[in-house]
Amino acid sequence: MLAGTLPYKTVAIGSRFQLVPDNLKWKFKTNIYAADGFSDGSDPIIEINRPTSTLAGKKITLSFAAATKADEDLIASYMPKPHLDGTPIQPHEFPTSLPGYLLRLKAQLRVDGELVAQTPGSFTMGSEVRQSNQFYNPSKAAWDGGADNDIVVGEYNAIGMDLQGNGAQQLKKQQARMEATHSKLKQFEQRPNDTTLIEGLTKEDVAGDLLQAGILAYFAKVNASNALDATISGNMKSYRLPSYGRFYTSVQPSYWFGIARNVSFPGMGIDVDYLFTQLESSNANASDKADHMRRIGAESSAAEHTIPEILARNAALPASHPAQPQGVSAVKALAVAAAQGQRIYALNSRNLSLHSTILQSLAIDQDVKSEIANALASGKEVTVHEKNIAISGWTGSGYLILDPQTGAGAYKIAGGGNGGEVIFQGGAALFALTQIMSFAFYGGTAIGLALVAGPVVVGITLLIAVVTLVAALATDPDKLWIQTELTKRLAIIVGLVQLGALAFALSPFLFFFVFIALLLYIALIIVTELGFNLRKNRPDWRYA
C-alpha cells in the first residue's frame, strides 16, 4: 500500500498566495522611443507591458498611420485610378516611392488588431524612431532583450514571440485568417463594383497577418529543425526558451541635404534579436554542445532568407526564375561570396596577429568592421568575407560573431540586423502601402491585393505541412526518438531541402540536381520503407 504522504521533511514554507504575484510573472514589453532614446534610461513615448500569459499566441504589431486627413488625401493622390474598362489594377501601377518629407505619420501599437497605444505626436515619413523589445525574467528579477532597433517611420512590424515552442495549431489559425481575407479579395476581383465584399478589411487583415505568418513560420521551421538535429545526434536535448523576433516591411529613404525626400519600399525583412535555446548533452561534453549550437545557429540563419523567399514567391513563375524575390541572410551572404571566389576569413585567438591586417583589407561597411574589431577584442570568433556582395538589389556583407566556448552567437548582415531581407518588385509598394492608409481608400485598387495574397497562402500552407508532419511523429515532440530508419530519412530530407536552398543561392543549375536527388530519395522511401511497412500492416515509429 502506498503511503498517504511523501517521505520528505518540510524545511521551510514560503509565501502563500491565491494568484501569482507580479514579480514572479514572465512579462514582455515593447517600447517606442525618440530616435536618440535608449531602453536603458529614456522614457518611452508609448509601450506595451503585459504578462506573457496574456500575449501568448497573439499578434503584436507596430505600424504607422497618416496623422491627418490631409496626409491621407496626399497618399491617395498617388494611387492609381480604377480602369474605365473594369480590368484589375496591377501591382506595377502603384508608386514605387512617396514624398516622405511631405507626410506625417503616427506610430501605433496593436494586439490582435486592437489599438492599445498611439503616439501623441507625429513623425516625418522616412525619419527614425527607436524600438526595444524585452522579457522580464522573474528568476533574475530583471529585464533582458536584444539590441534596440532603429525603425524607419513607415515600416510595418509584426512582433512574434515563441515562449516554449509554437505548435501547428497556431499556424493553422493564422492560415484560416489569411484564407478568409484571400477569399474576400478574390470575390471582389470578380465583382469590383461591390465594395461591400471588402468592408471590414483592415491593414491588420492584409499586411499584419502576412507578416505575422512570416515570423511564426520562422519559429516553426527553426524549432522543427532543432528537434530533428537533437534527435539525430542521439545525445542532445533541445528546448526553446522565451524568444522573439520581428518581420517587417522595408522602408528605404533617399536623403537630400539630410532630409528624407523620397521613401521607397524595396521588400521585407526579418530580425530575430532574441533566440534562446536550452541545450543539454547526455554525456556532459561541452565541446559537443558548442558544435551542436553552431549547427543549429547556421540553420536558424538560413531560415532568415528562405522563409521570406517562400512568403514573397510569385506562384505564377518557376522557382528558379530570375524575377523571383531573393532573400539574404548571413549564411547566404557568405555562400554567395564564396561562390564568387572571395576569401572567407575565420578570425579567432589562433590567428590574433593577423586580425589588424585583415580588418584593414576588408572592403565592407566601416560600422561592421568596428563591430568585428570589438567582438575580437572580447574573445569572440568572427567569420566574414572580404568585400560587399550584391543580391537582387541588396548590397552589403554577412558575418558571424560566435562565442568559442558555447557556440552561441549572432548571425548578422550589414545594417546591424540579426536576420535577413528579401528584395522584390511588383507588389512590394502595394503591400507596404496597406499599412499607412485606411483600407477604404483602396476602392477598386484592392483587386491588386489578391495578387499579393495568393502566393502567401500557398507558402504558409507548405510551411504548415512541414510543422504538421513533425508534430505527427510524436504526441510530445520533445520525446521523439529514432526507432528505425524512417525518421532518420526524414531528417535527411530536411537536410536536402536546406542544401537545395543553399544550392539555389549559388546556381539554379546546381539546384536542379539537388532537387532531383530529393525527389529520388523520397521515391526510394515510398517504395522501400513505407511500401514494406504497409504490406506488413505495422507502424514504423513509436514514441518514448
XYZ file of C-alpha atoms in Angstrom:
544
model
C 0.000 0.000 0.000
C 1.262 3.466 -0.886
C 1.854 5.989 1.879
C -0.545 8.910 2.093
C 2.274 11.461 2.145
C 5.716 11.843 0.622
C 8.658 10.719 2.794
C 10.253 14.170 2.878
C 10.767 16.530 5.777
C 9.408 20.079 5.412
C 12.280 22.505 5.878
C 10.560 25.816 5.126
C 7.287 27.163 3.750
C 7.321 30.212 1.526
C 4.601 32.762 0.991
C 1.110 31.528 0.264
C -0.956 33.373 -2.325
C -4.063 32.831 -4.412
C -2.600 34.494 -7.515
C 0.944 34.562 -8.852
C 2.405 37.887 -7.679
C 3.527 40.366 -10.276
C 7.236 39.924 -9.504
C 7.029 36.182 -10.280
C 5.395 36.564 -13.710
C 7.223 36.435 -17.020
C 6.420 39.644 -18.919
C 7.043 41.117 -22.341
C 7.270 44.765 -23.274
C 7.804 46.678 -26.473
C 8.653 50.374 -26.208
C 8.922 53.207 -28.720
C 11.462 55.962 -28.073
C 12.607 59.065 -29.876
C 15.413 58.479 -32.381
C 18.050 59.362 -29.776
C 16.411 57.379 -26.949
C 17.645 54.166 -25.333
C 15.921 51.352 -23.461
C 18.343 51.610 -20.532
C 17.327 55.043 -19.363
C 14.998 57.006 -21.625
C 11.259 57.316 -21.067
C 9.269 55.597 -23.839
C 6.780 57.572 -25.890
C 4.398 54.583 -25.933
C 4.680 50.991 -24.755
C 3.033 47.610 -24.239
C 3.959 45.905 -20.960
C 1.992 42.756 -20.123
C 2.456 39.244 -18.687
C 3.437 36.779 -21.394
C 0.437 34.631 -20.430
C -1.867 37.359 -21.780
C 0.107 37.790 -25.021
C 0.872 34.166 -25.913
C -0.435 33.305 -29.375
C -1.475 36.892 -30.127
C -0.389 39.196 -32.931
C 1.584 42.264 -31.816
C 2.183 44.940 -34.436
C 3.925 48.282 -34.704
C 2.660 50.274 -37.660
C 2.245 53.865 -38.794
C -0.874 55.705 -39.916
C -1.462 59.037 -41.594
C -1.527 61.727 -38.913
C -4.256 63.857 -40.517
C -6.879 63.756 -43.240
C -4.570 65.887 -45.380
C -1.866 63.210 -45.137
C -4.380 60.530 -46.136
C -5.513 62.598 -49.113
C -1.926 63.152 -50.244
C -1.204 59.416 -50.182
C -4.457 58.701 -52.011
C -3.470 61.144 -54.761
C -0.517 58.896 -55.644
C -2.696 55.798 -56.004
C -3.698 54.542 -59.479
C -7.264 55.220 -60.530
C -9.720 52.393 -61.364
C -9.678 51.342 -65.023
C -12.643 52.503 -67.066
C -12.995 49.052 -68.643
C -13.175 47.377 -65.233
C -9.926 45.422 -65.614
C -7.938 44.956 -62.414
C -5.235 47.376 -61.414
C -1.839 45.675 -61.472
C 0.853 45.974 -58.777
C 3.280 47.716 -61.155
C 0.845 50.654 -61.419
C 1.361 51.556 -57.781
C 4.006 54.138 -56.896
C 7.437 52.782 -56.029
C 8.047 55.723 -53.698
C 6.315 58.533 -51.821
C 7.482 62.056 -50.913
C 8.329 61.284 -47.297
C 9.169 64.867 -46.361
C 5.566 65.893 -47.091
C 3.932 63.192 -44.950
C 3.418 62.978 -41.199
C 2.662 59.613 -39.585
C 1.742 58.393 -36.106
C 3.103 55.204 -34.549
C 0.517 52.654 -33.414
C 0.845 49.520 -31.273
C -1.843 46.841 -31.645
C -2.554 43.485 -30.010
C -4.656 41.149 -32.174
C -5.755 44.145 -34.215
C -6.885 46.225 -31.234
C -5.211 49.629 -30.938
C -3.625 49.803 -27.473
C -1.254 52.769 -27.852
C -0.643 55.637 -30.282
C 1.964 58.380 -30.186
C 0.504 61.781 -29.258
C 2.706 63.467 -31.839
C 3.673 62.544 -35.393
C 6.882 61.878 -37.326
C 8.102 62.665 -40.811
C 7.902 59.602 -43.027
C 11.401 58.217 -43.592
C 12.783 59.532 -40.303
C 13.638 57.115 -37.481
C 12.374 56.120 -34.057
C 13.959 53.617 -31.693
C 12.181 50.476 -30.571
C 13.022 47.971 -27.845
C 11.635 44.515 -27.049
C 12.400 42.854 -23.710
C 11.387 39.969 -21.465
C 11.128 40.203 -17.696
C 12.735 37.081 -16.223
C 11.441 36.564 -12.656
C 14.322 34.229 -11.787
C 16.723 37.113 -12.415
C 14.298 39.851 -11.351
C 15.495 41.820 -14.380
C 14.519 42.832 -17.906
C 16.575 41.352 -20.738
C 16.450 41.612 -24.505
C 18.333 42.055 -27.736
C 19.748 45.258 -29.150
C 17.450 48.243 -29.699
C 16.066 48.576 -33.233
C 16.148 51.695 -35.388
C 12.719 51.767 -37.042
C 12.157 53.807 -40.202
C 8.862 55.691 -39.926
C 6.557 53.955 -42.403
C 7.594 50.375 -41.637
C 5.105 47.747 -40.547
C 6.458 45.393 -37.875
C 4.887 42.146 -36.680
C 6.487 41.113 -33.389
C 6.286 37.384 -32.756
C 7.021 35.509 -29.538
C 7.960 31.863 -29.128
C 7.691 31.166 -25.420
C 8.189 27.391 -25.398
C 7.536 26.371 -28.976
C 4.685 27.289 -31.338
C 2.509 24.386 -32.472
C 0.886 23.563 -35.794
C -2.472 24.701 -34.411
C -1.304 28.303 -34.156
C -0.143 28.247 -37.781
C -3.441 26.707 -38.869
C -5.316 29.511 -37.113
C -3.147 32.034 -38.952
C -3.755 30.244 -42.239
C -7.526 30.336 -41.718
C -7.470 34.122 -41.230
C -5.362 34.638 -44.348
C -7.520 32.340 -46.456
C -10.627 34.251 -45.337
C -9.030 37.533 -46.446
C -7.872 35.978 -49.705
C -11.389 34.710 -50.398
C -12.863 38.192 -49.935
C -10.290 39.692 -52.280
C -10.900 37.063 -54.943
C -14.652 37.708 -54.770
C -14.031 41.427 -55.056
C -11.794 40.808 -58.056
C -14.742 39.151 -59.792
C -17.212 41.869 -58.702
C -15.148 45.068 -58.417
C -18.203 47.304 -58.126
C -19.434 45.549 -54.978
C -17.407 47.278 -52.256
C -19.410 45.521 -49.539
C -17.212 42.480 -50.163
C -14.207 44.216 -48.623
C -15.988 46.121 -45.895
C -14.344 45.445 -42.581
C -10.967 44.546 -44.071
C -8.127 46.452 -42.422
C -4.382 46.714 -42.790
C -4.154 44.171 -39.958
C -6.007 41.635 -42.127
C -3.607 42.062 -45.035
C -0.180 43.358 -44.043
C -0.425 42.375 -40.389
C -1.444 38.763 -40.963
C 1.134 38.225 -43.699
C 3.981 39.500 -41.557
C 2.734 37.571 -38.525
C 2.698 34.424 -40.649
C 6.315 35.109 -41.564
C 7.645 35.279 -38.011
C 5.508 32.304 -36.893
C 6.734 30.251 -39.834
C 10.318 31.136 -38.953
C 9.979 29.854 -35.398
C 8.123 26.736 -36.586
C 10.843 25.889 -39.086
C 13.678 26.517 -36.640
C 12.009 24.502 -33.879
C 11.391 21.566 -36.224
C 14.997 21.620 -37.458
C 16.369 21.868 -33.917
C 14.260 18.931 -32.733
C 15.392 16.746 -35.623
C 19.040 17.721 -35.166
C 18.895 16.866 -31.471
C 17.224 13.535 -32.241
C 19.806 12.586 -34.862
C 22.700 13.416 -32.555
C 21.437 10.869 -30.058
C 22.935 12.664 -27.073
C 21.405 16.150 -27.281
C 18.199 17.609 -25.916
C 16.986 20.983 -27.177
C 14.310 23.180 -25.568
C 13.090 26.556 -26.749
C 13.396 29.305 -24.170
C 11.325 32.517 -24.431
C 12.373 34.199 -27.680
C 11.108 36.910 -30.002
C 11.693 38.416 -33.416
C 10.064 40.749 -35.907
C 9.046 40.506 -39.552
C 8.669 43.864 -41.263
C 8.255 45.806 -44.480
C 11.442 47.535 -45.577
C 11.214 51.294 -45.990
C 14.189 52.991 -47.629
C 14.518 56.792 -47.527
C 16.557 58.772 -50.047
C 18.114 61.826 -48.432
C 18.537 65.290 -49.870
C 20.618 67.616 -47.693
C 19.780 65.487 -44.652
C 16.039 65.374 -45.388
C 14.238 62.118 -46.244
C 12.939 63.350 -49.587
C 11.614 60.148 -51.183
C 10.720 56.886 -49.461
C 10.651 53.580 -51.357
C 9.544 50.056 -50.444
C 12.168 47.517 -51.570
C 10.849 44.419 -49.804
C 10.581 42.726 -46.417
C 12.982 41.919 -43.607
C 13.282 39.647 -40.603
C 15.210 40.445 -37.436
C 15.372 37.827 -34.679
C 17.081 39.710 -31.867
C 16.410 37.203 -29.116
C 16.568 33.478 -29.934
C 17.443 31.327 -26.933
C 17.772 27.558 -26.650
C 18.330 25.352 -23.621
C 20.719 22.675 -24.907
C 21.798 19.716 -22.805
C 24.114 16.816 -23.614
C 23.706 13.348 -22.101
C 27.490 12.930 -21.986
C 28.035 16.370 -20.405
C 30.536 17.206 -23.158
C 30.822 20.988 -23.558
C 32.566 20.636 -26.925
C 29.686 18.571 -28.348
C 27.200 21.173 -27.129
C 29.185 24.002 -28.737
C 29.410 22.155 -32.070
C 25.679 21.437 -31.991
C 24.911 25.069 -31.163
C 26.918 26.162 -34.204
C 24.910 23.828 -36.442
C 21.510 24.996 -35.261
C 22.723 28.601 -35.418
C 23.599 28.225 -39.098
C 20.225 26.583 -39.802
C 18.409 29.395 -38.000
C 20.293 31.948 -40.080
C 19.393 30.149 -43.323
C 15.708 30.291 -42.338
C 16.012 34.082 -42.277
C 16.278 34.132 -46.056
C 14.303 31.017 -47.036
C 11.125 31.914 -45.110
C 10.813 35.441 -46.623
C 11.529 33.987 -50.075
C 8.702 31.471 -49.694
C 6.204 34.073 -48.493
C 7.081 36.544 -51.258
C 7.348 33.966 -54.040
C 5.423 34.544 -57.265
C 3.427 31.345 -57.750
C 2.990 32.119 -61.457
C 6.733 31.787 -62.117
C 9.110 28.814 -61.792
C 11.093 28.737 -58.548
C 14.349 29.291 -60.448
C 13.047 32.262 -62.463
C 15.332 35.313 -62.101
C 12.318 37.508 -61.330
C 11.581 35.555 -58.150
C 12.359 37.509 -54.960
C 15.765 36.818 -53.478
C 16.408 36.794 -49.754
C 19.660 37.398 -47.959
C 20.930 36.148 -44.616
C 24.348 35.883 -43.016
C 24.972 32.322 -44.190
C 23.647 33.040 -47.692
C 25.852 36.121 -47.990
C 28.879 34.007 -47.059
C 27.838 31.297 -49.538
C 27.405 33.807 -52.363
C 30.757 35.429 -51.548
C 32.454 32.023 -51.604
C 30.839 31.219 -54.963
C 32.259 34.483 -56.312
C 35.744 33.399 -55.289
C 36.062 35.739 -52.324
C 38.234 34.831 -49.368
C 36.315 33.801 -46.253
C 38.153 34.776 -43.079
C 37.767 32.852 -39.802
C 39.254 35.156 -37.168
C 39.961 33.743 -33.710
C 42.552 33.594 -30.940
C 44.808 31.327 -33.008
C 45.468 33.968 -35.680
C 45.460 37.036 -33.455
C 48.499 38.572 -35.171
C 46.622 38.760 -38.496
C 43.487 40.498 -37.238
C 44.604 44.079 -37.809
C 45.878 43.436 -41.336
C 42.767 41.524 -42.380
C 40.376 44.103 -40.926
C 42.116 46.884 -42.836
C 41.813 44.908 -46.081
C 38.066 44.263 -45.780
C 36.003 46.242 -48.308
C 32.834 46.338 -46.198
C 30.999 48.959 -44.145
C 33.139 50.707 -41.553
C 30.497 50.164 -38.866
C 30.689 46.417 -39.468
C 34.490 46.480 -39.277
C 34.295 48.327 -35.958
C 31.795 45.810 -34.593
C 34.051 42.940 -35.677
C 37.073 44.566 -34.033
C 35.170 44.959 -30.760
C 33.982 41.349 -30.912
C 37.508 40.051 -31.474
C 38.800 42.163 -28.598
C 36.274 40.475 -26.290
C 37.422 36.978 -27.264
C 34.757 36.133 -29.847
C 35.294 34.278 -33.132
C 34.303 36.046 -36.363
C 33.644 34.713 -39.868
C 33.418 37.308 -42.642
C 34.014 37.648 -46.385
C 36.401 40.151 -47.907
C 34.088 42.583 -49.716
C 30.459 43.557 -50.191
C 28.198 41.456 -52.386
C 25.035 42.328 -54.300
C 21.914 40.142 -54.198
C 18.893 41.307 -56.175
C 19.220 44.984 -55.269
C 20.657 44.466 -51.773
C 24.309 45.355 -51.208
C 26.241 44.516 -48.075
C 28.028 41.788 -46.156
C 27.237 38.836 -43.923
C 29.233 37.882 -40.860
C 29.112 35.604 -37.823
C 30.146 36.505 -34.274
C 30.380 33.393 -32.080
C 31.334 32.535 -28.536
C 34.059 29.856 -28.890
C 33.110 28.272 -25.561
C 29.365 27.793 -26.096
C 28.924 28.039 -29.883
C 26.190 30.655 -29.404
C 26.408 33.872 -31.353
C 24.991 36.423 -33.767
C 24.444 35.788 -37.480
C 24.263 39.268 -38.974
C 24.012 41.185 -42.204
C 25.323 44.708 -42.706
C 22.976 47.168 -41.062
C 23.006 45.585 -37.629
C 20.176 43.109 -38.029
C 20.253 39.598 -36.573
C 18.261 38.460 -39.555
C 17.708 38.753 -43.274
C 15.936 40.608 -46.026
C 14.100 39.780 -49.225
C 14.028 42.209 -52.136
C 11.086 42.077 -54.522
C 9.300 44.270 -57.004
C 5.724 44.421 -58.272
C 3.580 44.024 -55.198
C 6.139 45.449 -52.778
C 4.890 49.023 -52.803
C 1.287 47.839 -52.834
C 1.858 45.637 -49.805
C 3.759 48.313 -47.874
C 1.173 50.984 -48.610
C -1.574 48.956 -46.926
C -0.140 49.917 -43.557
C -0.253 53.708 -43.850
C -3.660 54.107 -45.476
C -7.188 53.396 -44.427
C -8.242 50.300 -46.381
C -11.351 52.105 -47.575
C -9.129 54.371 -49.693
C -8.264 51.472 -51.977
C -11.670 51.009 -53.609
C -11.008 49.350 -56.954
C -7.288 49.191 -56.256
C -7.887 46.451 -53.683
C -8.029 43.993 -56.578
C -4.263 44.074 -56.671
C -4.086 42.768 -53.117
C -5.318 39.385 -54.312
C -2.175 39.121 -56.430
C -0.107 39.528 -53.282
C -2.215 37.329 -51.007
C -2.385 34.381 -53.411
C 1.205 33.130 -53.219
C 1.236 33.853 -49.497
C -1.496 31.291 -48.813
C 0.463 28.733 -50.848
C 3.642 29.472 -48.908
C 2.099 29.257 -45.458
C 0.290 26.030 -46.411
C 3.618 24.422 -47.311
C 5.105 25.539 -44.014
C 2.120 24.184 -42.085
C 2.597 20.834 -43.816
C 6.188 20.647 -42.575
C 5.225 21.502 -38.995
C 2.252 19.118 -39.018
C 4.473 16.309 -40.294
C 6.901 16.803 -37.421
C 4.054 17.029 -34.902
C 2.565 13.806 -36.276
C 5.737 11.922 -35.400
C 5.234 12.409 -31.682
C 2.421 13.439 -29.384
C 5.170 15.131 -27.388
C 7.827 16.320 -29.870
C 10.347 16.573 -27.038
C 10.097 12.777 -26.571
C 10.609 11.882 -30.210
C 13.373 9.341 -30.673
C 14.590 7.268 -33.591
C 13.222 3.723 -33.704
C 14.017 2.807 -37.307
C 15.482 4.307 -40.440
C 12.342 6.248 -41.423
C 12.835 9.145 -39.001
C 16.499 9.277 -39.972
C 15.446 9.543 -43.589
C 13.031 12.352 -42.746
C 15.981 14.215 -41.271
C 17.951 13.601 -44.477
C 15.053 15.061 -46.476
C 15.144 18.193 -44.302
C 18.885 18.366 -44.897
C 18.427 18.051 -48.657
C 15.820 20.824 -48.602
C 18.256 23.088 -46.745
C 21.042 22.098 -49.148
C 18.708 22.900 -52.024
C 18.140 26.410 -50.638
C 21.893 26.934 -50.491
C 22.359 25.468 -53.977
C 19.699 27.808 -55.361
C 21.604 30.748 -53.882
C 24.703 29.630 -55.754
C 23.283 28.388 -59.048
C 19.833 27.405 -60.380
C 21.642 24.698 -62.381
C 23.092 23.202 -59.191
C 19.669 23.495 -57.539
C 18.216 21.290 -60.287
C 20.478 18.372 -59.348
C 19.745 18.719 -55.620
C 16.021 18.835 -56.394
C 16.258 15.643 -58.476
C 18.206 13.959 -55.660
C 15.466 14.935 -53.196
C 12.708 13.507 -55.403
C 14.616 10.258 -55.934
C 15.230 9.894 -52.215
C 11.558 10.434 -51.357
C 10.593 7.902 -54.045
C 13.037 5.419 -52.540
C 11.406 5.794 -49.115
C 7.926 5.294 -50.551
C 8.930 2.178 -52.498
C 11.112 0.516 -49.871
C 10.264 1.652 -46.354
C 6.647 2.795 -46.486
C 5.588 0.176 -49.015
C 7.159 -2.598 -46.956
C 5.524 -1.397 -43.750
C 2.086 -1.109 -45.310
C 2.304 -4.706 -46.517
C 3.217 -5.824 -43.010
C 0.474 -3.589 -41.564
C 2.643 -2.210 -38.776
C 3.807 1.292 -37.763
C 7.405 2.242 -38.426
C 7.916 4.533 -35.444
C 6.848 4.711 -31.847
C 7.159 7.164 -29.013
C 9.209 7.023 -25.859
